[in-house]
Amino acid sequence: MQTLLNYLLPIAIGIIMFGIGMGLKAKDFKRVFVAPKAILFGLFGQLVLMPLIGFGIAFAFQLDPIYQLGIVLIAACPGGTSSNIVTYMLKGRVALSVSITAFNSFLIVLTIPFILDLAFSFFWTSSKEVQLSMYDTFIEVLFTVLLPVISGVIVQHYLPHFVEKIRKPLRYILPGILFTVFLLVLIDEQGNGTKSVAEYGELLLPALFLNVFVMFVGFYLSGWTGINHEGKYTIAIEMGLQNSALAIFLANNVIQIDGLSLIAVLYGSFSFFSTFIIAYLMKRFLRKKELPTAG
């Protein structure tokens, strides 16, 4: 099963990102970089605010050290492909979401080792060095995010009538692919002996608090900088949906401490749905009258 997922996950993510790319135009990305306030704040939120909040929650909830590390680990990871999908479903600024995901996926090569080394110094009795391969990260982001999105944009440019015909079905097909893959990951985790979510109910509160709190921090702080409403809830989504799969991989394959991946498994079990609901409410009920802005 694990071998199948190793091949299935990148392919599924690539298909999803290709579909998202077909809903974008080159000018969407031009807007992001001509007025970079939103992408810069999004990266600041992911790289600085998220880890700080993660440390704060780890201390505040008085968890066992292994789970304190788990909270910081999930907070240190970038937004995953799921954030791009939720942004797409809620008609947010998809180009902004994709750009933040892509840039952050490269920067974590530097930030995650530093953040986790700091976490080990606070919460663990022994030091643990964490290393990520810049080349492997680049290849993964290139083939699962950048190239599929660029291919989708090219198809949209040259075959606009075809894209228009499949635009509505894609809003159901892409989430369907994601849910199928997510279900397979959960089944695989259960098969590997991971206990059910219900057995760790006491850990759901800090994980849920992390998810919800960072979304409101991202939403309101980005608004104070003048970023428009679509940018605000896009950034909130990007901060709320962390790359649980990466966190699980780091816990099990890089750091290799039993139990460290549990927070990431719990977070991944609900964060897509909770982030979607909160972002929808933000979009629907928290819009204020805005002045024209380049954000």
PDB file of C-alpha atoms in Angstrom:
ATOM      1  CA  MET A   1       0.000   0.000   0.000  1.00  0.00           C
ATOM      2  CA  GLN A   2       2.765   2.433   0.931  1.00  0.00           C
ATOM      3  CA  THR A   3       4.599   1.757  -2.354  1.00  0.00           C
ATOM      4  CA  LEU A   4       1.377   2.451  -4.275  1.00  0.00           C
ATOM      5  CA  LEU A   5       0.869   5.736  -2.408  1.00  0.00           C
ATOM      6  CA  ASN A   6       4.438   6.803  -3.152  1.00  0.00           C
ATOM      7  CA  TYR A   7       3.508   6.795  -6.850  1.00  0.00           C
ATOM      8  CA  LEU A   8      -0.171   7.707  -6.542  1.00  0.00           C
ATOM      9  CA  LEU A   9       0.212  10.818  -4.402  1.00  0.00           C
ATOM     10  CA  PRO A  10       2.519  12.812  -6.742  1.00  0.00           C
ATOM     11  CA  ILE A  11       0.419  11.840  -9.774  1.00  0.00           C
ATOM     12  CA  ALA A  12      -2.846  12.828  -8.068  1.00  0.00           C
ATOM     13  CA  ILE A  13      -1.392  16.133  -6.858  1.00  0.00           C
ATOM     14  CA  GLY A  14      -0.041  16.849 -10.357  1.00  0.00           C
ATOM     15  CA  ILE A  15      -3.483  16.231 -11.894  1.00  0.00           C
ATOM     16  CA  ILE A  16      -5.130  18.488  -9.321  1.00  0.00           C
ATOM     17  CA  MET A  17      -2.643  21.296  -9.917  1.00  0.00           C
ATOM     18  CA  PHE A  18      -3.044  20.937 -13.699  1.00  0.00           C
ATOM     19  CA  GLY A  19      -6.783  21.384 -13.248  1.00  0.00           C
ATOM     20  CA  ILE A  20      -6.239  24.432 -11.055  1.00  0.00           C
ATOM     21  CA  GLY A  21      -3.845  25.855 -13.632  1.00  0.00           C
ATOM     22  CA  MET A  22      -6.567  25.697 -16.288  1.00  0.00           C
ATOM     23  CA  GLY A  23      -8.510  28.225 -14.233  1.00  0.00           C
ATOM     24  CA  LEU A  24      -5.638  30.713 -14.250  1.00  0.00           C
ATOM     25  CA  LYS A  25      -4.136  33.144 -16.708  1.00  0.00           C
ATOM     26  CA  ALA A  26      -0.616  34.537 -16.907  1.00  0.00           C
ATOM     27  CA  LYS A  27      -1.920  37.951 -15.834  1.00  0.00           C
ATOM     28  CA  ASP A  28      -3.050  36.443 -12.528  1.00  0.00           C
ATOM     29  CA  PHE A  29       0.580  35.698 -11.629  1.00  0.00           C
ATOM     30  CA  LYS A  30       1.710  39.062 -12.988  1.00  0.00           C
ATOM     31  CA  ARG A  31      -0.597  40.748 -10.491  1.00  0.00           C
ATOM     32  CA  VAL A  32       0.987  38.798  -7.632  1.00  0.00           C
ATOM     33  CA  PHE A  33       4.516  39.947  -8.455  1.00  0.00           C
ATOM     34  CA  VAL A  34       3.738  43.489  -9.618  1.00  0.00           C
ATOM     35  CA  ALA A  35       2.035  44.124  -6.269  1.00  0.00           C
ATOM     36  CA  PRO A  36       3.913  41.690  -4.009  1.00  0.00           C
ATOM     37  CA  LYS A  37       2.475  42.835  -0.657  1.00  0.00           C
ATOM     38  CA  ALA A  38       0.151  39.834  -0.359  1.00  0.00           C
ATOM     39  CA  ILE A  39       2.744  37.182  -1.226  1.00  0.00           C
ATOM     40  CA  LEU A  40       5.313  38.760   1.115  1.00  0.00           C
ATOM     41  CA  PHE A  41       2.832  38.828   3.983  1.00  0.00           C
ATOM     42  CA  GLY A  42       1.744  35.271   3.174  1.00  0.00           C
ATOM     43  CA  LEU A  43       5.338  34.077   3.411  1.00  0.00           C
ATOM     44  CA  PHE A  44       5.830  36.045   6.632  1.00  0.00           C
ATOM     45  CA  GLY A  45       2.739  34.376   8.050  1.00  0.00           C
ATOM     46  CA  GLN A  46       3.946  30.911   7.105  1.00  0.00           C
ATOM     47  CA  LEU A  47       7.596  31.270   8.032  1.00  0.00           C
ATOM     48  CA  VAL A  48       7.400  33.460  11.151  1.00  0.00           C
ATOM     49  CA  LEU A  49       3.897  33.720  12.611  1.00  0.00           C
ATOM     50  CA  MET A  50       3.003  30.024  12.266  1.00  0.00           C
ATOM     51  CA  PRO A  51       6.072  28.688  14.141  1.00  0.00           C
ATOM     52  CA  LEU A  52       5.710  31.342  16.866  1.00  0.00           C
ATOM     53  CA  ILE A  53       2.067  30.392  17.384  1.00  0.00           C
ATOM     54  CA  GLY A  54       3.028  26.715  17.314  1.00  0.00           C
ATOM     55  CA  PHE A  55       5.551  27.245  20.126  1.00  0.00           C
ATOM     56  CA  GLY A  56       2.973  29.238  22.086  1.00  0.00           C
ATOM     57  CA  ILE A  57       0.358  26.470  21.823  1.00  0.00           C
ATOM     58  CA  ALA A  58       2.909  23.787  22.697  1.00  0.00           C
ATOM     59  CA  PHE A  59       3.725  25.644  25.913  1.00  0.00           C
ATOM     60  CA  ALA A  60       0.160  26.710  26.739  1.00  0.00           C
ATOM     61  CA  PHE A  61      -1.431  23.250  26.553  1.00  0.00           C
ATOM     62  CA  GLN A  62       1.206  21.536  28.697  1.00  0.00           C
ATOM     63  CA  LEU A  63       1.420  18.545  26.362  1.00  0.00           C
ATOM     64  CA  ASP A  64       3.860  15.657  26.588  1.00  0.00           C
ATOM     65  CA  PRO A  65       7.182  16.616  24.965  1.00  0.00           C
ATOM     66  CA  ILE A  66       6.586  14.360  21.947  1.00  0.00           C
ATOM     67  CA  TYR A  67       3.306  16.151  21.200  1.00  0.00           C
ATOM     68  CA  GLN A  68       4.825  19.582  21.814  1.00  0.00           C
ATOM     69  CA  LEU A  69       7.326  18.705  19.115  1.00  0.00           C
ATOM     70  CA  GLY A  70       4.467  17.511  16.918  1.00  0.00           C
ATOM     71  CA  ILE A  71       2.636  20.834  17.210  1.00  0.00           C
ATOM     72  CA  VAL A  72       5.770  22.766  16.266  1.00  0.00           C
ATOM     73  CA  LEU A  73       6.461  20.347  13.412  1.00  0.00           C
ATOM     74  CA  ILE A  74       3.060  20.873  11.788  1.00  0.00           C
ATOM     75  CA  ALA A  75       3.360  24.648  12.322  1.00  0.00           C
ATOM     76  CA  ALA A  76       6.775  24.674  10.630  1.00  0.00           C
ATOM     77  CA  CYS A  77       5.521  22.970   7.465  1.00  0.00           C
ATOM     78  CA  PRO A  78       4.319  24.963   4.444  1.00  0.00           C
ATOM     79  CA  GLY A  79       0.787  25.120   3.152  1.00  0.00           C
ATOM     80  CA  GLY A  80       0.105  22.076   1.014  1.00  0.00           C
ATOM     81  CA  THR A  81      -1.692  21.508  -2.261  1.00  0.00           C
ATOM     82  CA  SER A  82      -4.942  21.290  -0.286  1.00  0.00           C
ATOM     83  CA  SER A  83      -4.731  25.035   0.377  1.00  0.00           C
ATOM     84  CA  ASN A  84      -4.645  25.681  -3.362  1.00  0.00           C
ATOM     85  CA  ILE A  85      -7.740  23.503  -3.819  1.00  0.00           C
ATOM     86  CA  VAL A  86      -9.731  25.194  -1.042  1.00  0.00           C
ATOM     87  CA  THR A  87      -8.792  28.610  -2.475  1.00  0.00           C
ATOM     88  CA  TYR A  88      -9.915  27.401  -5.897  1.00  0.00           C
ATOM     89  CA  MET A  89     -13.229  26.084  -4.542  1.00  0.00           C
ATOM     90  CA  LEU A  90     -13.943  29.371  -2.727  1.00  0.00           C
ATOM     91  CA  LYS A  91     -12.869  31.500  -5.719  1.00  0.00           C
ATOM     92  CA  GLY A  92     -10.053  33.184  -3.833  1.00  0.00           C
ATOM     93  CA  ARG A  93      -6.755  34.393  -5.290  1.00  0.00           C
ATOM     94  CA  VAL A  94      -5.500  31.075  -6.614  1.00  0.00           C
ATOM     95  CA  ALA A  95      -2.366  32.516  -8.227  1.00  0.00           C
ATOM     96  CA  LEU A  96      -1.422  34.011  -4.858  1.00  0.00           C
ATOM     97  CA  SER A  97      -2.025  30.691  -3.106  1.00  0.00           C
ATOM     98  CA  VAL A  98       0.031  28.735  -5.640  1.00  0.00           C
ATOM     99  CA  SER A  99       2.860  31.284  -5.480  1.00  0.00           C
ATOM    100  CA  ILE A 100       3.015  31.208  -1.666  1.00  0.00           C
ATOM    101  CA  THR A 101       2.996  27.392  -1.711  1.00  0.00           C
ATOM    102  CA  ALA A 102       5.778  27.237  -4.298  1.00  0.00           C
ATOM    103  CA  PHE A 103       8.083  29.799  -2.642  1.00  0.00           C
ATOM    104  CA  ASN A 104       7.502  28.441   0.837  1.00  0.00           C
ATOM    105  CA  SER A 105       8.205  24.885  -0.307  1.00  0.00           C
ATOM    106  CA  PHE A 106      11.730  25.992  -1.203  1.00  0.00           C
ATOM    107  CA  LEU A 107      12.332  28.169   1.856  1.00  0.00           C
ATOM    108  CA  ILE A 108      11.437  25.367   4.289  1.00  0.00           C
ATOM    109  CA  VAL A 109      14.727  23.704   3.403  1.00  0.00           C
ATOM    110  CA  LEU A 110      16.289  26.444   5.526  1.00  0.00           C
ATOM    111  CA  THR A 111      13.541  27.155   8.040  1.00  0.00           C
ATOM    112  CA  ILE A 112      12.370  23.680   9.143  1.00  0.00           C
ATOM    113  CA  PRO A 113      15.798  22.466  10.386  1.00  0.00           C
ATOM    114  CA  PHE A 114      16.254  25.717  12.343  1.00  0.00           C
ATOM    115  CA  ILE A 115      12.735  25.618  13.869  1.00  0.00           C
ATOM    116  CA  LEU A 116      12.943  21.947  14.823  1.00  0.00           C
ATOM    117  CA  ASP A 117      16.421  22.303  16.306  1.00  0.00           C
ATOM    118  CA  LEU A 118      14.993  25.101  18.457  1.00  0.00           C
ATOM    119  CA  ALA A 119      12.002  22.922  19.398  1.00  0.00           C
ATOM    120  CA  PHE A 120      14.282  20.061  20.459  1.00  0.00           C
ATOM    121  CA  SER A 121      16.262  22.439  22.657  1.00  0.00           C
ATOM    122  CA  PHE A 122      13.030  23.458  24.442  1.00  0.00           C
ATOM    123  CA  PHE A 123      11.096  20.206  24.631  1.00  0.00           C
ATOM    124  CA  TRP A 124      13.475  17.253  24.252  1.00  0.00           C
ATOM    125  CA  THR A 125      16.255  15.847  26.358  1.00  0.00           C
ATOM    126  CA  SER A 126      18.498  14.948  23.434  1.00  0.00           C
ATOM    127  CA  SER A 127      19.407  16.957  20.356  1.00  0.00           C
ATOM    128  CA  LYS A 128      18.331  15.817  16.925  1.00  0.00           C
ATOM    129  CA  GLU A 129      19.650  17.192  13.646  1.00  0.00           C
ATOM    130  CA  VAL A 130      17.099  17.579  10.860  1.00  0.00           C
ATOM    131  CA  GLN A 131      18.226  17.905   7.267  1.00  0.00           C
ATOM    132  CA  LEU A 132      16.198  18.388   4.100  1.00  0.00           C
ATOM    133  CA  SER A 133      17.504  17.932   0.574  1.00  0.00           C
ATOM    134  CA  MET A 134      17.153  21.137  -1.449  1.00  0.00           C
ATOM    135  CA  TYR A 135      17.419  19.145  -4.671  1.00  0.00           C
ATOM    136  CA  ASP A 136      14.706  16.649  -3.675  1.00  0.00           C
ATOM    137  CA  THR A 137      12.420  19.465  -2.521  1.00  0.00           C
ATOM    138  CA  PHE A 138      12.976  21.344  -5.785  1.00  0.00           C
ATOM    139  CA  ILE A 139      12.179  18.280  -7.897  1.00  0.00           C
ATOM    140  CA  GLU A 140       9.048  17.532  -5.872  1.00  0.00           C
ATOM    141  CA  VAL A 141       7.707  21.089  -6.148  1.00  0.00           C
ATOM    142  CA  LEU A 142       8.684  21.313  -9.830  1.00  0.00           C
ATOM    143  CA  PHE A 143       6.813  18.198 -10.924  1.00  0.00           C
ATOM    144  CA  THR A 144       3.825  18.302  -8.564  1.00  0.00           C
ATOM    145  CA  VAL A 145       3.106  22.046  -8.465  1.00  0.00           C
ATOM    146  CA  LEU A 146       4.952  24.303 -10.917  1.00  0.00           C
ATOM    147  CA  LEU A 147       4.942  22.317 -14.172  1.00  0.00           C
ATOM    148  CA  PRO A 148       1.316  21.099 -13.847  1.00  0.00           C
ATOM    149  CA  VAL A 149       0.102  24.640 -13.095  1.00  0.00           C
ATOM    150  CA  ILE A 150       2.093  26.108 -15.994  1.00  0.00           C
ATOM    151  CA  SER A 151       0.744  23.370 -18.305  1.00  0.00           C
ATOM    152  CA  GLY A 152      -2.795  24.183 -17.194  1.00  0.00           C
ATOM    153  CA  VAL A 153      -2.270  27.898 -17.876  1.00  0.00           C
ATOM    154  CA  ILE A 154      -0.960  27.068 -21.378  1.00  0.00           C
ATOM    155  CA  VAL A 155      -3.987  24.853 -22.102  1.00  0.00           C
ATOM    156  CA  GLN A 156      -6.287  27.621 -20.880  1.00  0.00           C
ATOM    157  CA  HIS A 157      -4.546  30.102 -23.189  1.00  0.00           C
ATOM    158  CA  TYR A 158      -4.696  27.998 -26.360  1.00  0.00           C
ATOM    159  CA  LEU A 159      -7.915  26.028 -25.729  1.00  0.00           C
ATOM    160  CA  PRO A 160     -10.176  28.456 -23.847  1.00  0.00           C
ATOM    161  CA  HIS A 161     -13.418  26.968 -25.203  1.00  0.00           C
ATOM    162  CA  PHE A 162     -12.432  23.477 -24.038  1.00  0.00           C
ATOM    163  CA  VAL A 163     -11.498  24.791 -20.614  1.00  0.00           C
ATOM    164  CA  GLU A 164     -14.792  26.671 -20.333  1.00  0.00           C
ATOM    165  CA  LYS A 165     -16.730  23.455 -20.990  1.00  0.00           C
ATOM    166  CA  ILE A 166     -14.998  21.531 -18.213  1.00  0.00           C
ATOM    167  CA  ARG A 167     -14.694  24.387 -15.700  1.00  0.00           C
ATOM    168  CA  LYS A 168     -17.810  23.449 -13.704  1.00  0.00           C
ATOM    169  CA  PRO A 169     -17.124  19.679 -13.603  1.00  0.00           C
ATOM    170  CA  LEU A 170     -13.586  20.410 -12.405  1.00  0.00           C
ATOM    171  CA  ARG A 171     -14.961  21.979  -9.222  1.00  0.00           C
ATOM    172  CA  TYR A 172     -16.264  18.535  -8.303  1.00  0.00           C
ATOM    173  CA  ILE A 173     -13.624  16.324  -9.940  1.00  0.00           C
ATOM    174  CA  LEU A 174     -10.578  17.933  -8.283  1.00  0.00           C
ATOM    175  CA  PRO A 175     -11.893  17.723  -4.702  1.00  0.00           C
ATOM    176  CA  GLY A 176     -13.037  14.169  -5.487  1.00  0.00           C
ATOM    177  CA  ILE A 177      -9.479  13.182  -6.407  1.00  0.00           C
ATOM    178  CA  LEU A 178      -8.155  14.823  -3.246  1.00  0.00           C
ATOM    179  CA  PHE A 179     -10.680  13.061  -0.994  1.00  0.00           C
ATOM    180  CA  THR A 180      -9.884   9.699  -2.587  1.00  0.00           C
ATOM    181  CA  VAL A 181      -6.164  10.121  -1.964  1.00  0.00           C
ATOM    182  CA  PHE A 182      -6.800  11.408   1.555  1.00  0.00           C
ATOM    183  CA  LEU A 183      -8.927   8.332   2.296  1.00  0.00           C
ATOM    184  CA  LEU A 184      -6.174   6.022   1.056  1.00  0.00           C
ATOM    185  CA  VAL A 185      -3.634   7.783   3.289  1.00  0.00           C
ATOM    186  CA  LEU A 186      -5.891   7.349   6.318  1.00  0.00           C
ATOM    187  CA  ILE A 187      -6.411   3.659   5.508  1.00  0.00           C
ATOM    188  CA  ASP A 188      -2.656   3.217   5.167  1.00  0.00           C
ATOM    189  CA  GLU A 189      -2.031   4.958   8.514  1.00  0.00           C
ATOM    190  CA  GLN A 190      -4.558   2.663  10.202  1.00  0.00           C
ATOM    191  CA  GLY A 191      -2.923  -0.349   8.585  1.00  0.00           C
ATOM    192  CA  ASN A 192       0.434   0.736   9.967  1.00  0.00           C
ATOM    193  CA  GLY A 193      -0.958   0.561  13.482  1.00  0.00           C
ATOM    194  CA  THR A 194      -1.820   4.219  14.037  1.00  0.00           C
ATOM    195  CA  LYS A 195      -4.525   4.429  16.689  1.00  0.00           C
ATOM    196  CA  SER A 196      -7.874   5.939  15.828  1.00  0.00           C
ATOM    197  CA  VAL A 197      -8.479   9.667  16.177  1.00  0.00           C
ATOM    198  CA  ALA A 198     -11.083   9.014  18.896  1.00  0.00           C
ATOM    199  CA  GLU A 199      -8.401   7.490  21.157  1.00  0.00           C
ATOM    200  CA  TYR A 200      -6.509  10.794  21.184  1.00  0.00           C
ATOM    201  CA  GLY A 201      -9.368  13.224  21.723  1.00  0.00           C
ATOM    202  CA  GLU A 202      -7.319  15.278  24.189  1.00  0.00           C
ATOM    203  CA  LEU A 203      -4.883  16.135  21.402  1.00  0.00           C
ATOM    204  CA  LEU A 204      -7.587  17.349  19.041  1.00  0.00           C
ATOM    205  CA  LEU A 205      -8.104  20.583  20.998  1.00  0.00           C
ATOM    206  CA  PRO A 206      -4.570  22.002  20.597  1.00  0.00           C
ATOM    207  CA  ALA A 207      -4.464  20.819  16.958  1.00  0.00           C
ATOM    208  CA  LEU A 208      -7.852  22.436  16.227  1.00  0.00           C
ATOM    209  CA  PHE A 209      -6.850  25.576  18.104  1.00  0.00           C
ATOM    210  CA  LEU A 210      -3.733  25.866  15.938  1.00  0.00           C
ATOM    211  CA  ASN A 211      -5.815  25.501  12.773  1.00  0.00           C
ATOM    212  CA  VAL A 212      -8.470  28.048  13.750  1.00  0.00           C
ATOM    213  CA  PHE A 213      -6.278  30.607  15.540  1.00  0.00           C
ATOM    214  CA  VAL A 214      -3.697  30.973  12.773  1.00  0.00           C
ATOM    215  CA  MET A 215      -6.458  31.508  10.211  1.00  0.00           C
ATOM    216  CA  PHE A 216      -7.890  34.469  12.122  1.00  0.00           C
ATOM    217  CA  VAL A 217      -4.414  35.862  12.788  1.00  0.00           C
ATOM    218  CA  GLY A 218      -3.602  35.668   9.078  1.00  0.00           C
ATOM    219  CA  PHE A 219      -6.959  37.125   8.052  1.00  0.00           C
ATOM    220  CA  TYR A 220      -6.950  40.156  10.342  1.00  0.00           C
ATOM    221  CA  LEU A 221      -3.245  40.992  10.259  1.00  0.00           C
ATOM    222  CA  SER A 222      -3.200  40.877   6.461  1.00  0.00           C
ATOM    223  CA  GLY A 223      -6.225  43.199   6.478  1.00  0.00           C
ATOM    224  CA  TRP A 224      -4.364  45.705   8.625  1.00  0.00           C
ATOM    225  CA  THR A 225      -1.648  45.867   5.950  1.00  0.00           C
ATOM    226  CA  GLY A 226      -4.223  46.840   3.316  1.00  0.00           C
ATOM    227  CA  ILE A 227      -4.582  43.489   1.515  1.00  0.00           C
ATOM    228  CA  ASN A 228      -7.995  43.082  -0.101  1.00  0.00           C
ATOM    229  CA  HIS A 229     -10.711  40.689   1.060  1.00  0.00           C
ATOM    230  CA  GLU A 230      -9.893  37.900  -1.420  1.00  0.00           C
ATOM    231  CA  GLY A 231      -6.243  38.119  -0.430  1.00  0.00           C
ATOM    232  CA  LYS A 232      -7.121  38.026   3.277  1.00  0.00           C
ATOM    233  CA  TYR A 233      -9.061  34.782   3.204  1.00  0.00           C
ATOM    234  CA  THR A 234      -6.606  33.280   0.730  1.00  0.00           C
ATOM    235  CA  ILE A 235      -3.777  33.912   3.214  1.00  0.00           C
ATOM    236  CA  ALA A 236      -5.964  32.527   6.019  1.00  0.00           C
ATOM    237  CA  ILE A 237      -6.439  29.318   4.014  1.00  0.00           C
ATOM    238  CA  GLU A 238      -2.721  29.087   3.294  1.00  0.00           C
ATOM    239  CA  MET A 239      -1.918  29.371   6.994  1.00  0.00           C
ATOM    240  CA  GLY A 240      -4.693  27.035   8.134  1.00  0.00           C
ATOM    241  CA  LEU A 241      -3.929  24.120   5.824  1.00  0.00           C
ATOM    242  CA  GLN A 242      -0.448  22.887   6.605  1.00  0.00           C
ATOM    243  CA  ASN A 243       1.244  20.135   4.613  1.00  0.00           C
ATOM    244  CA  SER A 244       0.387  17.221   6.910  1.00  0.00           C
ATOM    245  CA  ALA A 245       1.897  14.699   4.500  1.00  0.00           C
ATOM    246  CA  LEU A 246       5.286  16.425   4.738  1.00  0.00           C
ATOM    247  CA  ALA A 247       5.053  16.523   8.528  1.00  0.00           C
ATOM    248  CA  ILE A 248       4.262  12.782   8.641  1.00  0.00           C
ATOM    249  CA  PHE A 249       7.188  12.067   6.305  1.00  0.00           C
ATOM    250  CA  LEU A 250       9.603  14.126   8.412  1.00  0.00           C
ATOM    251  CA  ALA A 251       8.429  12.492  11.639  1.00  0.00           C
ATOM    252  CA  ASN A 252       8.599   8.917  10.366  1.00  0.00           C
ATOM    253  CA  ASN A 253      11.439   8.992   7.835  1.00  0.00           C
ATOM    254  CA  VAL A 254      13.760  11.838   8.820  1.00  0.00           C
ATOM    255  CA  ILE A 255      13.475  12.391  12.582  1.00  0.00           C
ATOM    256  CA  GLN A 256      12.296   8.831  13.330  1.00  0.00           C
ATOM    257  CA  ILE A 257      10.780   9.213  16.784  1.00  0.00           C
ATOM    258  CA  ASP A 258       7.790   7.018  17.606  1.00  0.00           C
ATOM    259  CA  GLY A 259       4.593   8.987  18.118  1.00  0.00           C
ATOM    260  CA  LEU A 260       5.878  12.228  16.611  1.00  0.00           C
ATOM    261  CA  SER A 261       3.658  11.936  13.537  1.00  0.00           C
ATOM    262  CA  LEU A 262       0.432  11.645  15.552  1.00  0.00           C
ATOM    263  CA  ILE A 263      -0.336  15.375  15.670  1.00  0.00           C
ATOM    264  CA  ALA A 264       0.165  15.592  11.902  1.00  0.00           C
ATOM    265  CA  VAL A 265      -2.187  12.628  11.343  1.00  0.00           C
ATOM    266  CA  LEU A 266      -4.822  14.239  13.566  1.00  0.00           C
ATOM    267  CA  TYR A 267      -4.356  17.616  11.892  1.00  0.00           C
ATOM    268  CA  GLY A 268      -4.699  16.094   8.447  1.00  0.00           C
ATOM    269  CA  SER A 269      -7.890  14.265   9.456  1.00  0.00           C
ATOM    270  CA  PHE A 270      -9.930  17.450   9.966  1.00  0.00           C
ATOM    271  CA  SER A 271      -8.036  20.524   8.732  1.00  0.00           C
ATOM    272  CA  PHE A 272      -9.311  20.414   5.134  1.00  0.00           C
ATOM    273  CA  PHE A 273     -12.922  20.540   6.284  1.00  0.00           C
ATOM    274  CA  SER A 274     -12.435  22.993   9.151  1.00  0.00           C
ATOM    275  CA  THR A 275     -10.359  25.322   6.968  1.00  0.00           C
ATOM    276  CA  PHE A 276     -12.949  25.234   4.186  1.00  0.00           C
ATOM    277  CA  ILE A 277     -15.799  26.048   6.592  1.00  0.00           C
ATOM    278  CA  ILE A 278     -13.939  28.864   8.378  1.00  0.00           C
ATOM    279  CA  ALA A 279     -12.709  30.378   5.107  1.00  0.00           C
ATOM    280  CA  TYR A 280     -16.230  30.248   3.666  1.00  0.00           C
ATOM    281  CA  LEU A 281     -17.558  32.099   6.719  1.00  0.00           C
ATOM    282  CA  MET A 282     -14.755  34.644   6.401  1.00  0.00           C
ATOM    283  CA  LYS A 283     -15.542  35.163   2.738  1.00  0.00           C
ATOM    284  CA  ARG A 284     -19.274  35.410   3.304  1.00  0.00           C
ATOM    285  CA  PHE A 285     -19.601  37.350   6.551  1.00  0.00           C
ATOM    286  CA  LEU A 286     -16.349  39.215   7.263  1.00  0.00           C
ATOM    287  CA  ARG A 287     -16.135  41.366   4.149  1.00  0.00           C
ATOM    288  CA  LYS A 288     -15.886  45.075   4.847  1.00  0.00           C
ATOM    289  CA  LYS A 289     -16.206  47.920   2.433  1.00  0.00           C
ATOM    290  CA  GLU A 290     -12.726  48.374   1.000  1.00  0.00           C
ATOM    291  CA  LEU A 291     -10.903  51.135  -0.754  1.00  0.00           C
ATOM    292  CA  PRO A 292      -9.117  50.198  -4.012  1.00  0.00           C
ATOM    293  CA  THR A 293      -5.833  48.521  -3.143  1.00  0.00           C
ATOM    294  CA  ALA A 294      -2.922  46.903  -4.941  1.00  0.00           C
ATOM    295  CA  GLY A 295      -2.785  44.145  -2.322  1.00  0.00           C
TER     296      GLY A 295
END
